[in-house]
Every structure is written in structure tokens, then in C-alpha cells.
Short mmCIF file of C-alpha atoms and ligand atoms in Angstrom, two decimals:
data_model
loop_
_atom_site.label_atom_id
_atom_site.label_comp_id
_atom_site.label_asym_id
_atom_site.label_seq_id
_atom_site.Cartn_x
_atom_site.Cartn_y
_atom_site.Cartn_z
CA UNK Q 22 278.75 169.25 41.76
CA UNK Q 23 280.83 167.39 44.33
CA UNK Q 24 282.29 163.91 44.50
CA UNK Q 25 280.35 161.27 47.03
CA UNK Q 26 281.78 158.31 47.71
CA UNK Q 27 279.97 155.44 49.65
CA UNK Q 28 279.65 151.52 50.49
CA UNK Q 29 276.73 150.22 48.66
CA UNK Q 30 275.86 146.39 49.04
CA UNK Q 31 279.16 145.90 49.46
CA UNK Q 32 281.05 147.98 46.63
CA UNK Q 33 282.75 151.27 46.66
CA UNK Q 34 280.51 153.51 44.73
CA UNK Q 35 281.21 157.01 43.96
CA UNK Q 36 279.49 159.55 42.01
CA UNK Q 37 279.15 163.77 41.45
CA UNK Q 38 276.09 165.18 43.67
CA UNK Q 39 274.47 168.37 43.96
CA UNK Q 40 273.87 169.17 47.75
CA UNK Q 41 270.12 168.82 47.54
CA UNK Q 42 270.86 165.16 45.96
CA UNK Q 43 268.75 162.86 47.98
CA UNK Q 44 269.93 159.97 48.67
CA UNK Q 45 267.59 157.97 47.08
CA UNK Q 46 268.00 160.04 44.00
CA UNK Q 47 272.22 158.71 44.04
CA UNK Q 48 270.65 155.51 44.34
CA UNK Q 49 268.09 155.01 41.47
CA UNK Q 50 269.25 158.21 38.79
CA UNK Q 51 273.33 157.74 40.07
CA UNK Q 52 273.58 154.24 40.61
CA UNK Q 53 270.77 153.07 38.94
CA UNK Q 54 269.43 151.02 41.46
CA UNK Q 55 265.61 151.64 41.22
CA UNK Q 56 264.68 149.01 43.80
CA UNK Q 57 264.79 152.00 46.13
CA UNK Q 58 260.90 152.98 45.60
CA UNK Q 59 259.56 156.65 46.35
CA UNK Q 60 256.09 157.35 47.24
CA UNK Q 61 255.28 160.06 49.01
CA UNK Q 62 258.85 162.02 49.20
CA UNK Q 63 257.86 163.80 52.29
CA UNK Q 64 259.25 160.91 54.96
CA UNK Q 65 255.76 159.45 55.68
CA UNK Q 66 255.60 155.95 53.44
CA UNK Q 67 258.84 154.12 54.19
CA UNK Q 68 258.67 152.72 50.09
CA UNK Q 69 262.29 154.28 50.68
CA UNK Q 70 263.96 152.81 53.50
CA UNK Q 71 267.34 151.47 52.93
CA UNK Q 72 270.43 150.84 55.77
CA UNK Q 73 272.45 153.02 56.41
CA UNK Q 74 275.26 151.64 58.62
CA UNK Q 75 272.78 149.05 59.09
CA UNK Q 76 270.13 151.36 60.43
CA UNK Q 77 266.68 152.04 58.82
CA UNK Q 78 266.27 155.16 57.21
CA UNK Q 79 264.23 157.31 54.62
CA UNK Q 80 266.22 157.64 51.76
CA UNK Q 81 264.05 160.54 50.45
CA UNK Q 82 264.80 162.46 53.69
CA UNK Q 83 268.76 162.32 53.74
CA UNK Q 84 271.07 164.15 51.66
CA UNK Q 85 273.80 161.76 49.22
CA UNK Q 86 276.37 164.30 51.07
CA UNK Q 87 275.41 164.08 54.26
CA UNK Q 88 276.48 160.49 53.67
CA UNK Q 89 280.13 160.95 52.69
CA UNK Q 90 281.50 157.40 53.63
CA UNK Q 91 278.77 155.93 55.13
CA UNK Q 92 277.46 151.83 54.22
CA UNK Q 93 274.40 151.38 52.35
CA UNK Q 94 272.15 148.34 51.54
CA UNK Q 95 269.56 148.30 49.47
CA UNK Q 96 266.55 145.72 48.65
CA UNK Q 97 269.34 144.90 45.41
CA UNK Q 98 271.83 143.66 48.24
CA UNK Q 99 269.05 141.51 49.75
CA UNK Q 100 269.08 138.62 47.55
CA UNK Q 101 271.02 135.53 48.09
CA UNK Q 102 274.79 135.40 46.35
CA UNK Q 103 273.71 133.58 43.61
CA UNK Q 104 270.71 135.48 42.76
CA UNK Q 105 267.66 133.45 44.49
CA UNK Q 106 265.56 135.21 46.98
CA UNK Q 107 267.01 136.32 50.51
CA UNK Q 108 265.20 134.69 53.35
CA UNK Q 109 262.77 137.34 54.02
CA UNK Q 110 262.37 138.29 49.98
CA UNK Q 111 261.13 134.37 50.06
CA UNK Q 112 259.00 135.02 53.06
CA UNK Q 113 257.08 137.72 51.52
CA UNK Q 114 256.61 135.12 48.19
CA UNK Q 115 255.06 132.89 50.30
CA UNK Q 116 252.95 134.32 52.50
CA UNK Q 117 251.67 136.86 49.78
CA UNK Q 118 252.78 139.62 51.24
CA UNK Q 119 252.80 141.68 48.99
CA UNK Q 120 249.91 142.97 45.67
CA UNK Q 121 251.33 145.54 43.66
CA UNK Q 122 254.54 145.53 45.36
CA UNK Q 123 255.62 149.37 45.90
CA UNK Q 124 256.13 149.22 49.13
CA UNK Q 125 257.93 145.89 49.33
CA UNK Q 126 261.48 147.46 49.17
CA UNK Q 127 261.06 149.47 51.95
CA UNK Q 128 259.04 146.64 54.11
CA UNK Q 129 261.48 144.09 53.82
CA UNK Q 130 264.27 146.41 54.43
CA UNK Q 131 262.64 147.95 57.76
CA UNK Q 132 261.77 144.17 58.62
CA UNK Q 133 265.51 143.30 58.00
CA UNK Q 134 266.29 145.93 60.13
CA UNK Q 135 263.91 144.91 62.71
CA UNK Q 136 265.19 140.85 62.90
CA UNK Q 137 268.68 142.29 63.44
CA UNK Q 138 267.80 144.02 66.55
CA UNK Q 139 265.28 141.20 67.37
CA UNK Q 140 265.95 138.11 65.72
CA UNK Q 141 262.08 136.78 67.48
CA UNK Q 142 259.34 139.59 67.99
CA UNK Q 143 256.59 139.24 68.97
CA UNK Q 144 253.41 140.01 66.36
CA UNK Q 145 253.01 143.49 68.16
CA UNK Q 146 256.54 144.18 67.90
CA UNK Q 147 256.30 143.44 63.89
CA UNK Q 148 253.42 145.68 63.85
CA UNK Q 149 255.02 148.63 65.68
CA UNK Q 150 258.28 148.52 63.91
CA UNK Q 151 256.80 148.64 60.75
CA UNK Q 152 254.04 151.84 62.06
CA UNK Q 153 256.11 154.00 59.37
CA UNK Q 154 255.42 151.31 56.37
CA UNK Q 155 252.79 151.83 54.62
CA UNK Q 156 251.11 149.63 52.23
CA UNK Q 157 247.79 150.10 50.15
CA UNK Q 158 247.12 146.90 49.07
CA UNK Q 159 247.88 143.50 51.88
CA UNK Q 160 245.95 145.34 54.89
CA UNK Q 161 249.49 144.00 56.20
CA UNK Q 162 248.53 140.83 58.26
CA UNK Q 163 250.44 138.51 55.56
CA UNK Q 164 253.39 141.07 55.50
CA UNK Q 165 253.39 140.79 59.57
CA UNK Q 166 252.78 136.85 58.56
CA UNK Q 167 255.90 137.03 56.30
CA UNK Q 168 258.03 138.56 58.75
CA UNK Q 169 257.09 136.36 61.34
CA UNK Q 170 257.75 133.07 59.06
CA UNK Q 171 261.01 134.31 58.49
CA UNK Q 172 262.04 134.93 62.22
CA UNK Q 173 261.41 131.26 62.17
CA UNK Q 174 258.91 131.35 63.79
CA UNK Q 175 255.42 129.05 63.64
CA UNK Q 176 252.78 130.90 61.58
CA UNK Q 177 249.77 129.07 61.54
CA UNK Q 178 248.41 129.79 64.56
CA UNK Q 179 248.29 133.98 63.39
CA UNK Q 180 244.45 134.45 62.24
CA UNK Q 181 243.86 134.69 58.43
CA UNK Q 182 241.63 137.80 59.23
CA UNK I 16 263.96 172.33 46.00
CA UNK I 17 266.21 174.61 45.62
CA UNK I 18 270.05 174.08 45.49
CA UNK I 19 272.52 175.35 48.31
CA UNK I 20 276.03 174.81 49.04
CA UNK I 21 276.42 172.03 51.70
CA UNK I 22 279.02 171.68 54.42
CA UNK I 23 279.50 169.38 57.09
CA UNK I 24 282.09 170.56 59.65
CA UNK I 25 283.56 168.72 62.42
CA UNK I 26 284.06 171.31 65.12
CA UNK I 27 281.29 173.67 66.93
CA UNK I 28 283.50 176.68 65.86
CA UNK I 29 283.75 175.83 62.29
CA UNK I 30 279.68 175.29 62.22
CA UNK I 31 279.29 178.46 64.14
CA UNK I 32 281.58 180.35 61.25
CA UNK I 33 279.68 178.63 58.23
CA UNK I 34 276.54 179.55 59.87
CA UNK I 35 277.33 183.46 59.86
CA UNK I 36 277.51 183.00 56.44
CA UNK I 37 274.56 184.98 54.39
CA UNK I 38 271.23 182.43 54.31
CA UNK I 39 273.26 179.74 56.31
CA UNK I 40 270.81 177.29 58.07
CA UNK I 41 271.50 174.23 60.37
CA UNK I 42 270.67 171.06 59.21
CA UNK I 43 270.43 168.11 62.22
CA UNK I 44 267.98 165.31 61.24
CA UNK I 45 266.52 166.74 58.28
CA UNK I 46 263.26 165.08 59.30
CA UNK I 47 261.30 168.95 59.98
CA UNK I 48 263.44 170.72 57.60
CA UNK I 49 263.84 168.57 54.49
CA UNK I 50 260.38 168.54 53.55
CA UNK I 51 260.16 172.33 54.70
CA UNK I 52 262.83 172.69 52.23
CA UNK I 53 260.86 170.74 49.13
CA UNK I 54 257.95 172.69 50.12
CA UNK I 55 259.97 175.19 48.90
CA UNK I 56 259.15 176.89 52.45
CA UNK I 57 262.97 177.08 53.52
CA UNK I 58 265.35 177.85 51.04
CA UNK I 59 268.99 178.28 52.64
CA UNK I 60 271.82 178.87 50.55
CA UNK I 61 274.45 177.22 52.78
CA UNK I 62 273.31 174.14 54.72
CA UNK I 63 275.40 173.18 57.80
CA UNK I 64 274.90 169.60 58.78
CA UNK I 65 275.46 169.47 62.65
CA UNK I 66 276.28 165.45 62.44
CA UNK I 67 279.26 165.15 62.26
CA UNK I 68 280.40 167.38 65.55
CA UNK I 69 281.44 164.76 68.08
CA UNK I 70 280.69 167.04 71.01
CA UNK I 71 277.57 167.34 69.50
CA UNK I 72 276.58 163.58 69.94
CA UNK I 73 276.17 161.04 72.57
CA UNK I 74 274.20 160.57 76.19
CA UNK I 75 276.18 161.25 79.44
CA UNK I 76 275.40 161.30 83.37
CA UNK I 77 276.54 164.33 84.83
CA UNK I 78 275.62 163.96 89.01
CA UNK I 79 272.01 165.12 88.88
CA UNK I 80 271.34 165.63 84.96
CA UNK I 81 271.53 163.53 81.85
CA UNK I 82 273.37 165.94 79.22
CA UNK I 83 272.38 164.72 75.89
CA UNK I 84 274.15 166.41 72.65
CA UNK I 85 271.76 168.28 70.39
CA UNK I 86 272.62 165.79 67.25
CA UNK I 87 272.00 162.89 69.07
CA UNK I 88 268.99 160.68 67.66
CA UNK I 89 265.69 159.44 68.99
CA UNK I 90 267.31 155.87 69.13
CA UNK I 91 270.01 156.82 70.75
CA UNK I 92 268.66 158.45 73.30
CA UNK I 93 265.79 155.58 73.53
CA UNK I 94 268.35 152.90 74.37
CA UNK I 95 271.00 155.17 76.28
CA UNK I 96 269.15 157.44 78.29
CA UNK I 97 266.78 154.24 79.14
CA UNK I 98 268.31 152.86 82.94
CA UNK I 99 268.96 156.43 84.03
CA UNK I 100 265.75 158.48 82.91
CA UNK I 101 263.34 156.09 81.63
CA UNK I 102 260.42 158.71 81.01
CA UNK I 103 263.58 160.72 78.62
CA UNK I 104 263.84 157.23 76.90
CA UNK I 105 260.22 156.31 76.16
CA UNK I 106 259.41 159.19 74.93
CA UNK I 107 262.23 159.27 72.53
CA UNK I 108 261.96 155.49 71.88
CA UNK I 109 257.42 156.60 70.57
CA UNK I 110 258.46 159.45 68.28
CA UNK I 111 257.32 158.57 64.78
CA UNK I 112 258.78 155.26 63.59
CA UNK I 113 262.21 153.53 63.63
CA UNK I 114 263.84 155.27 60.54
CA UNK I 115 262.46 159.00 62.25
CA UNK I 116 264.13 157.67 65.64
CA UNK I 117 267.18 157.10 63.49
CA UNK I 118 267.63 160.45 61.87
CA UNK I 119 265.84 162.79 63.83
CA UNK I 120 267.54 164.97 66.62
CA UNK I 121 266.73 166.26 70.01
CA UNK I 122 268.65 169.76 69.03
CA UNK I 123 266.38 169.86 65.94
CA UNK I 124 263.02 168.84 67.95
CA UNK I 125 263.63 172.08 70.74
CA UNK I 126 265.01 174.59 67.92
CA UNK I 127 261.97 173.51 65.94
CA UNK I 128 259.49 173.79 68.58
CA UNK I 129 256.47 172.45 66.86
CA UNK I 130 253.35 172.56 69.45
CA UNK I 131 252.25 168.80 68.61
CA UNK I 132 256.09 167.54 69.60
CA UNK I 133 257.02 165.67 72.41
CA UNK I 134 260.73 166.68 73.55
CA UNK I 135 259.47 170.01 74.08
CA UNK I 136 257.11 168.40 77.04
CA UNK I 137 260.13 166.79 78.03
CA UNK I 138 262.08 169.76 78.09
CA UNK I 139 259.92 171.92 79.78
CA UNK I 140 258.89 169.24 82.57
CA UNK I 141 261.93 167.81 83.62
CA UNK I 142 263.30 172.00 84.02
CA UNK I 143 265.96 171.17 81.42
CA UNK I 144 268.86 173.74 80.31
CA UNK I 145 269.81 174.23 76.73
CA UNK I 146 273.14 175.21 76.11
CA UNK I 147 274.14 176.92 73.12
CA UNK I 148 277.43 178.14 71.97
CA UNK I 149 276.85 181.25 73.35
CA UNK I 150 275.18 180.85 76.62
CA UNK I 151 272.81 178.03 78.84
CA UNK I 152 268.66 179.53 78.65
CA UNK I 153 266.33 177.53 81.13
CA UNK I 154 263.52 175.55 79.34
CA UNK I 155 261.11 178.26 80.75
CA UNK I 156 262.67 180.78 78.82
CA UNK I 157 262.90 179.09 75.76
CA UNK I 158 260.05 177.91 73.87
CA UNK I 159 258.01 181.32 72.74
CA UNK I 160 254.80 180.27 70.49
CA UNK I 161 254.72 178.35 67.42
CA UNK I 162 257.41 177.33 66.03
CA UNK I 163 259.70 180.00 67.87
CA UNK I 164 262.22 179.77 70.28
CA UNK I 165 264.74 181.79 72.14
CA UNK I 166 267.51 181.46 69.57
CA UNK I 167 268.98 184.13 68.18
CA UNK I 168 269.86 183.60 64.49
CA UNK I 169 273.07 181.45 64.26
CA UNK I 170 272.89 180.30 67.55
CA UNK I 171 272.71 176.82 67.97
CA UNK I 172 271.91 174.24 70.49
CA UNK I 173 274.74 172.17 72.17
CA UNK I 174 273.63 170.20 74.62
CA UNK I 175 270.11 169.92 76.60
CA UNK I 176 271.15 169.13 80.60
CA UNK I 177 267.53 167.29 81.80
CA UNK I 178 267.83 167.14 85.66
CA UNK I 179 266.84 163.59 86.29
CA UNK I 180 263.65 163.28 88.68
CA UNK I 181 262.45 160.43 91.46
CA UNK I 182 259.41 159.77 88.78
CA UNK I 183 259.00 160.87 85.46
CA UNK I 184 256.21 159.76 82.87
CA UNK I 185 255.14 160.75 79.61
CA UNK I 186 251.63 159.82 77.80
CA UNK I 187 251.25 161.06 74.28
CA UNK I 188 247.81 160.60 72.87
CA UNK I 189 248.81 159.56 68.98
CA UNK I 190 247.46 161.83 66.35
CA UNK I 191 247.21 158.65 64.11
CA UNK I 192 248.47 160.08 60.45
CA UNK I 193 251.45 162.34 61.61
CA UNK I 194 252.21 160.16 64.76
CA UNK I 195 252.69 163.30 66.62
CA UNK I 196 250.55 163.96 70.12
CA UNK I 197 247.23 165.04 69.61
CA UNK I 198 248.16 165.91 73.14
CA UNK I 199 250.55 164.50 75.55
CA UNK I 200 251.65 165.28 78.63
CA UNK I 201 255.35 164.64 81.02
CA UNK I 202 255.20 164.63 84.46
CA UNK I 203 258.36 164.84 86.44
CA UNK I 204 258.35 164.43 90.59
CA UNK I 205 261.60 165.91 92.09
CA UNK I 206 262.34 166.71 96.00
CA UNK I 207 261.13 170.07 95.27
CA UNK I 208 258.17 169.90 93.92
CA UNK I 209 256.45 168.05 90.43
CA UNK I 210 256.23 169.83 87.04
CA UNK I 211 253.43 169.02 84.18
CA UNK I 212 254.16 170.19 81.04
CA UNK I 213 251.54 169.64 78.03
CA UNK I 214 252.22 169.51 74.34
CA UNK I 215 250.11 169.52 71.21
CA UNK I 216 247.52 171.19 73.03
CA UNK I 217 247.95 175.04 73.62
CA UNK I 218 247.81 177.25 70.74
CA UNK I 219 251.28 178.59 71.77
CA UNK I 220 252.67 175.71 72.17
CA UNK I 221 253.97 173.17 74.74
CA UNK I 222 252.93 175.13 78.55
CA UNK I 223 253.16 173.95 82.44
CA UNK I 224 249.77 172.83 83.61
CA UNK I 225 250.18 174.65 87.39
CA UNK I 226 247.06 173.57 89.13
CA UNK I 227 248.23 169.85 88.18
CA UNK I 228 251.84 170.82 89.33
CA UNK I 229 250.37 172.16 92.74
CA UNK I 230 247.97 168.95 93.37
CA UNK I 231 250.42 166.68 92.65
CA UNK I 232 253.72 168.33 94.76
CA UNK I 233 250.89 167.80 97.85
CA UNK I 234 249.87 163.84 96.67
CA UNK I 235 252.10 162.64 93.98
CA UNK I 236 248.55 160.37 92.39
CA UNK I 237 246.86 159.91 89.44
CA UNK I 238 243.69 160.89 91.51
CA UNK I 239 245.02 164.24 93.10
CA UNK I 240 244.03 165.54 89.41
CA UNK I 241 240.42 164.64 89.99
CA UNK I 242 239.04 167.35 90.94
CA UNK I 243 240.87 169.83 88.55
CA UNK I 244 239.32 171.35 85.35
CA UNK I 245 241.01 172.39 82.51
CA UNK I 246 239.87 175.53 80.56
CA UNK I 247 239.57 174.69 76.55
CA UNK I 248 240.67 178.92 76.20
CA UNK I 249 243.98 178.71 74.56
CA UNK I 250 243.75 175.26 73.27
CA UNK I 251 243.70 174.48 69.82
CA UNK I 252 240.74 173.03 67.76
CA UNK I 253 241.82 171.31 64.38
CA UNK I 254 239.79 168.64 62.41
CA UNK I 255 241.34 166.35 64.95
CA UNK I 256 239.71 167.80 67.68
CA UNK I 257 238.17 170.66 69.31
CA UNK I 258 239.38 172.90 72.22
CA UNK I 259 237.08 171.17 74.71
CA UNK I 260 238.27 167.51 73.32
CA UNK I 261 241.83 168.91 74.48
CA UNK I 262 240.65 170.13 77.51
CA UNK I 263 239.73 166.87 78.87
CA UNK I 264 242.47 164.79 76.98
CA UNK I 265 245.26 166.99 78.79
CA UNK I 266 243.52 165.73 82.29
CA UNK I 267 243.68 162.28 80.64
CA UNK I 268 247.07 162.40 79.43
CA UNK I 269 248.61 163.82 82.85
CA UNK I 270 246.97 160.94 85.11
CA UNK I 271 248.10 158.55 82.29
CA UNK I 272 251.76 159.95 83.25
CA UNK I 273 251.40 159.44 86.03
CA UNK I 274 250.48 156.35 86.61
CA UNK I 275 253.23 155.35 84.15
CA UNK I 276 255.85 156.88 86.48
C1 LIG F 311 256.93 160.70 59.85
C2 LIG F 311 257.39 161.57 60.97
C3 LIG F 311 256.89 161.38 62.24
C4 LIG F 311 257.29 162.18 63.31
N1 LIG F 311 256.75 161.95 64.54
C5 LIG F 311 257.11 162.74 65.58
C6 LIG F 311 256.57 162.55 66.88
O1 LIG F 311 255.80 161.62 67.14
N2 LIG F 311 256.95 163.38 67.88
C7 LIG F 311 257.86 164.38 67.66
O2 LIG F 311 258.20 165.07 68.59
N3 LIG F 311 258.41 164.58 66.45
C8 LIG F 311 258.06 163.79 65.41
N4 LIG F 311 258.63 164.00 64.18
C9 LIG F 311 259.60 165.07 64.04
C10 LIG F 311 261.01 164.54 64.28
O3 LIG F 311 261.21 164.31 65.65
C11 LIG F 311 262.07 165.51 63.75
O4 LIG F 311 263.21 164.74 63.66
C12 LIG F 311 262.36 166.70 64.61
O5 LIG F 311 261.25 167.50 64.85
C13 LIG F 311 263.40 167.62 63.96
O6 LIG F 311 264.64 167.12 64.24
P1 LIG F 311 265.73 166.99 63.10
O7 LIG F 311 266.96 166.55 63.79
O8 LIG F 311 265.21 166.12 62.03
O9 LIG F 311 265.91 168.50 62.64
P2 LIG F 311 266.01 169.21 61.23
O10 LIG F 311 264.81 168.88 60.42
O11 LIG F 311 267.33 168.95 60.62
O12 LIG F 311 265.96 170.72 61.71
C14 LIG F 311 264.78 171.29 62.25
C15 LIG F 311 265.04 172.77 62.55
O13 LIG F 311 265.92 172.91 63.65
C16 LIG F 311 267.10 173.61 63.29
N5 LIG F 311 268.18 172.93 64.03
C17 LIG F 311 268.51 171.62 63.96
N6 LIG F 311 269.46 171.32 64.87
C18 LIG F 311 269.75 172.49 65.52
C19 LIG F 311 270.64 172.83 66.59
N7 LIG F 311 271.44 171.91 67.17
N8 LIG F 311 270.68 174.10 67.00
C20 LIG F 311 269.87 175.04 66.43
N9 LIG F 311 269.00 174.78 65.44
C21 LIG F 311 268.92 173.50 64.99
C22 LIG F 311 267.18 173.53 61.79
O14 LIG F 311 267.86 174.63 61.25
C23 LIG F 311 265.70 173.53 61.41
O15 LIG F 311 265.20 174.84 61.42
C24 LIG F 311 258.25 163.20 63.10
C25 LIG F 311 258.78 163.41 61.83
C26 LIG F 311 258.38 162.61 60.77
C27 LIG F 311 258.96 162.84 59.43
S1 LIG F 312 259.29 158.07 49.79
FE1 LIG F 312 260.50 158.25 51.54
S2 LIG F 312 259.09 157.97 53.11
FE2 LIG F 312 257.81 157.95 51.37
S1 LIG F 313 251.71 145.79 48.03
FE1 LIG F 313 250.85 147.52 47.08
S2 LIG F 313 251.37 149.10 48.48
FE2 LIG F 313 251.96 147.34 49.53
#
């Protein structure tokens, strides 16, 4: 076992890690921060996207080591100080998008990720960014909806199909 | 999977060292050998992360060529590489999804040489040089069959030097599930001549189309190809599609390059 030490929403976290420690398994078994979703473990659902240094990535396909210092946020760091929903969280509450919610975590992270680099796509650009999301349930238009809404952006006029 | 013993040097000559090491294996993005590795189909006992090697990482403009670090990502090479070699950049900038693009490597993509990836097609059609730590091998050289390359065990990949061309394009024809190309093709015009190369289409993996390469050195247009046929011997037929669907997507795929050029 060897020590890890990381950022994670914000506090110094530090734990003892095999090397084939995922990431996500720090997060949820270390940390106990089971926000973090896995689905398919092979890197093609996104349920486990988190930042790292405020970039989107699969935290079933990157090793806790490989991580050694490195800044994490998770869907836990995405709500609001004093515990209401974060901006986009609310988004997806109102435009229902989400059903049985596994893949929520790892949608609203990529989305977060997304309105950082573009605070206004376009609905194409909310499609593309989330091609590695996927979601059984929604059929995605009100997650695209959601994401849209929270850019600030007028809604009504995206079809209900 | 199985457990190893995981290092994460900061020089090449340290990684080089902890490679020699019995069942040493490099690790870049993880995104090819991670789930190799749960599969239980890779089992190193030492695993040398490449990521943290500075010379390893970053884009640079050197006169002619664009020498990109093997541990460099997908996004960074989408948003650097994009106002000097904008074919380099959109193909990096369509490889899987943004959290692949943020991980995965262009060392990893060449040394892993899977026949359905696209920086081999880049590779190969821009003429590009991979330097290792041991020596530079020219992109026709290197990629031998499936999954096999001309590395020798240990060796790793620096640095890839892409000459930068008058017109490049790439068109990748998405297998929808694995987001890899069903086939896709680069297309790179320089003063002395135009290479094609073509990737998840021959059973070897990526190859130079030469007929294509010839028509279009004499008229660089997407119609020069018109009157070429492409042989379905030597392409590969999956559920996805046969020989003869890859046959005509690779004539597809080219003129779709090159019109995006
Ligand atoms: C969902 C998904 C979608 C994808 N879509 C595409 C796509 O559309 N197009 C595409 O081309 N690829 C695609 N990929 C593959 C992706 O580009 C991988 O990142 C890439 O193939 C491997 O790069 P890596 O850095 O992750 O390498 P790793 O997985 O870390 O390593 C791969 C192999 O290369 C070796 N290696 C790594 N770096 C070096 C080096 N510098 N020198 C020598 N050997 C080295 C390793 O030992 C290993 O054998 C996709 C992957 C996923 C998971
Ligand atoms: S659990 Fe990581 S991508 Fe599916
Ligand atoms: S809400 Fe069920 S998988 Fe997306």
C-alpha cells in the first residue's frame, strides 16, 4: 500500500492505495463518496466522470496514484454552500432530466465541464460534449434541455420530442 | 485486475531504467491499456506512467514540422496544434469524447496501433517521424499489422515530428458504439507530392492508398478519385460491415478529406 494524497472538493484528502486503485474506487470505498457512479468500468458510460484539475475524466479509467496531488471535484462538491442544489443539479430537477438517476453524476459533471469551456453552446454542442454520457432512461433531450436552461439560456423554443 | 508496483518518474532516463525492469509496461493514457489490464489481458508487474515527463508533453513548431510529445492528450493537441495543422487538430479534437481527449495520448495511440484508430492515419499521411529514446523510425516503417509496431520492447516513443502540409484533411466515418472509424481516411498535399493514408479498413491495419496518392499529386480534387476503384481484398468485414462496404467507404472517406482540406 502507498500513501495518496489529493484535493477533493476543496479538502486535503489522503489515504493508502494499492497501484491498481482506481480512482473512483479512492473515491466511493476510500473516501466514501459514492456519488461517483460506475456502470460499465470499461471507460464507455461516463456514470464516472469527475474533474480532475477541472477537466472531465473517467474515474474508472485512472489510477488514485497516477493522481498524486492532483484537484478533484465530485457531483458531492456540486451543491451550493449551504446544501441546496448547484445551478445545474437544479436544472436537471426541473427539466426532468433525469429517471433513475445513474448517470446523473457523471452528466452534470461533464456538463459542468462543458459550461466552463463554453459558458453558451449551442444544442449541438450540448449534444456532442456529452457523446460519451450515456443514459438509459431520458432519451436525453430534457438533459440537453437542462443544460441549456442552466447556460441561461431560453428553453422553450427546444421541441418536446 | 491484477496488482503491480506503480511508478511515475519524471525523467526519460529514469522511465527507460524502470522499464528494463522484469514485466515493466508503459502506462500513457490508460484509455487502451486499463481495460486491457481488467480484462485481465495485460498483466504487468511494474507500471511506468509516462505523465509526468515534461519533455514528454506539450505541442511545438519546429520550421517545417509540429513535434508533439508522446504524453500529450487529444485536447491538447486539439486546441494547440489547431492554427498550425488544423487536419492534426480535428482529428485529435473527434477521438472518442471529451474525458478520452483528456486522458488519452498520441504516444499511446501509435505504440498501440489499433487498425480502427485515427492518429495512425495521421501518422502515416502527413510522413511523420517517431522518435524514441533510442533512435527516430519513419511512419512507413513503423506500423506492422494489428496491433504491432516497430518498437522493440522497452523502447518508447518521445516525440512524433508531423511535417506540416499546404492541405491536410481527415474524414473518419464513426463506428457509432466504440466511436472509432469504421474507416477514415487523412489526406495531406505537400510540394512534393499528396499522401492518403486509410485506417479502420485494412486487415493489417492503417495503409497508403497509392492510386489516390498518384491522382491527386496530378489534380489535388475531390473528383480526381472518380475514376479509381478500390479492391475489398485485404479489407476487413465485421458485423459493421463487409469488405466491399469498406471498399467504397475508403473512396468516400478520401474525397470527404479532401474537400475538408
Ligand atoms: C470510449 C473510447 C473511445 C475512443 N475513441 C477513439 C477514437 O475515436 N479514435 C482513436 O483513435 N482512439 C480512440 N480511443 C482510444 C484512445 O485514443 C486511447 O487513448 C489510445 O488509443 C491509447 O492512448 P493512451 O494514452 O490511453 O495509452 P495507454 O492505454 O496508456 O497505452 C496503450 C499502449 O501503448 C503503450 N504506450 C503508451 N505510451 C507509450 C509511449 N510513449 N511509448 C511506447 N509505448 C507506449 C502502453 O504500454 C500500452 O501498451 C478511444 C478510447 C475509449 C476508451
Ligand atoms: S464507469 Fe467509467 S465510463 Fe462507465
Ligand atoms: S436517468 Fe437512468 S440512466 Fe440516465
Amino acid at each position: 500500500m502507498t500513501k495518496v494524497t489529493m484535493t477533493v472538493n476543496g479538502t486535503a484528502v489522503s489515504g493508502e492505495v494499492e497501484g491498481r486503485t482506481l480512482l473512483v474506487q479512492f473515491l466511493r470505498e476510500g473516501l466514501g463518496l459514492t456519488g461517483t457512479h460506475v456502470g460499465c468500468d470499461t471507460s464507455q458510460c461516463g456514470a464516472c466522470v469527475v474533474h480532475v484539475d477541472g477537466k472531465a475524466v473517467k474515474s474508472c479509467t485512472a489510477f488514485a496514484l497516477d493522481l498524486e496531488g492532483a484537484s478533484v471535484r465530485t457531483i458531492e462538491g456540486m451543491a451550493n454552500a449551504d446544501g441546496t442544489l448547484g445551478t445545474l443539479q437544479q436544472a436537471f430537477q426541473d427539466h426532468h432530466g433525469l429517471q433513475c438517476g445513474f448517470c446523473t453524476p457523471g452528466m452534470v459533471m461533464t456538463s459542468a465541464a462543458l459550461l466552463a469551456e463554453n459558458p453558451k453552446p449551442t444544442e449541438a454542442e450540448v449534444r456532442d460534449y456529452l457523446e460519451g454520457n450515456i443514459c438509459r432512461c431520458t432519451g436525453y433531450h430534457n438533459i440537453v434541455k437542462a443544460v441549456l436552461a442552466a447556460s441561461g439560456q431560453d428553453v422553450s423554443a427546444v421541441a418536446a420530442e | 485486475m491484477h496488482n503491480f508496483e506503480f511508478v511515475k518518474p519524471s525523467t526519460i532516463a529514469e522511465a527507460v531504467k524502470a522499464l528494463a525492469r522484469e514485466d515493466a509496461q508503459a502506462l500513457a493514457g490508460g484509455h487502451t491499456l486499463m481495460p486491457t489490464m481488467k480484462q485481465r489481458l495485460a498483466a504487468p508487474a511494474v507500471l511506468v506512467s509516462l505523465t509526468g515527463i515534461p519533455e514528454m508533453r506539450g505541442v511545438c513548431r519546429n520550421g517545417d514540422a509540429l513535434e508533439i510529445g508522446a504524453a500529450t492528450t487529444h485536447a491538447e493537441v486539439a486546441r494547440e496544434a489547431a492554427a498550425v495543422y488544423p487536419a492534426l487538430a480535428s482529428l485529435a479534437g473527434g477521438i472518442g469524447d471529451p474525458a478520452v481527449r483528456n486522458r488519452g495520448t498520441v504516444g499511446g495511440s501509435l505504440a498501440n496501433n489499433d487498425p480502427a484508430a485515427c492518429y495512425p492515419a495521421a501518422a502515416l499521411g502527413s510522413g511523420a517521424t517517431i522518435v524514441t529514446n533510442t533512435r527516430e523510425i519513419a511512419a512507413d516503417d513503423f506500423f506492422q499489422g494489428l496491433f504491432s509496431t516497430a518498437l522493440d520492447a522497452g523502447e518508447i516513443i518521445i516525440s512524433v515530428r508531423f511535417p506540416i502540409p499546404e492541405r491536410g484533411g481527415y474524414a473518419k466515418f464513426e463506428q457509432p458504439a466504440s466511436r472509432f472509424a469504421l474507416t477514415g481516411a487523412f489526406v495531406a498535399k505537400f510540394g512534393s507530392g499528396v499522401r492518403v493514408a486509410i485506417t479502420g479498413a485494412g486487415e493489417d491495419g492503417v495503409f497508403r492508398w497509392s492510386e489516390a496518392e498518384k491522382a491527386l499529386s496530378a489534380t489535388y480534387a475531390a473528383g480526381a478519385l472518380a475514376s479509381l476503384t478500390v479492391s475489398p481484398d485485404g479489407l476487413m468485414g465485421d458485423l459493421h460491415g463487409t469488405p466491399a462496404y469498406r471498399a467504397n467507404l475508403v473512396k468516400v472517406m478520401t474525397a470527404r478529406a479532401v474537400r475538408a482540406s
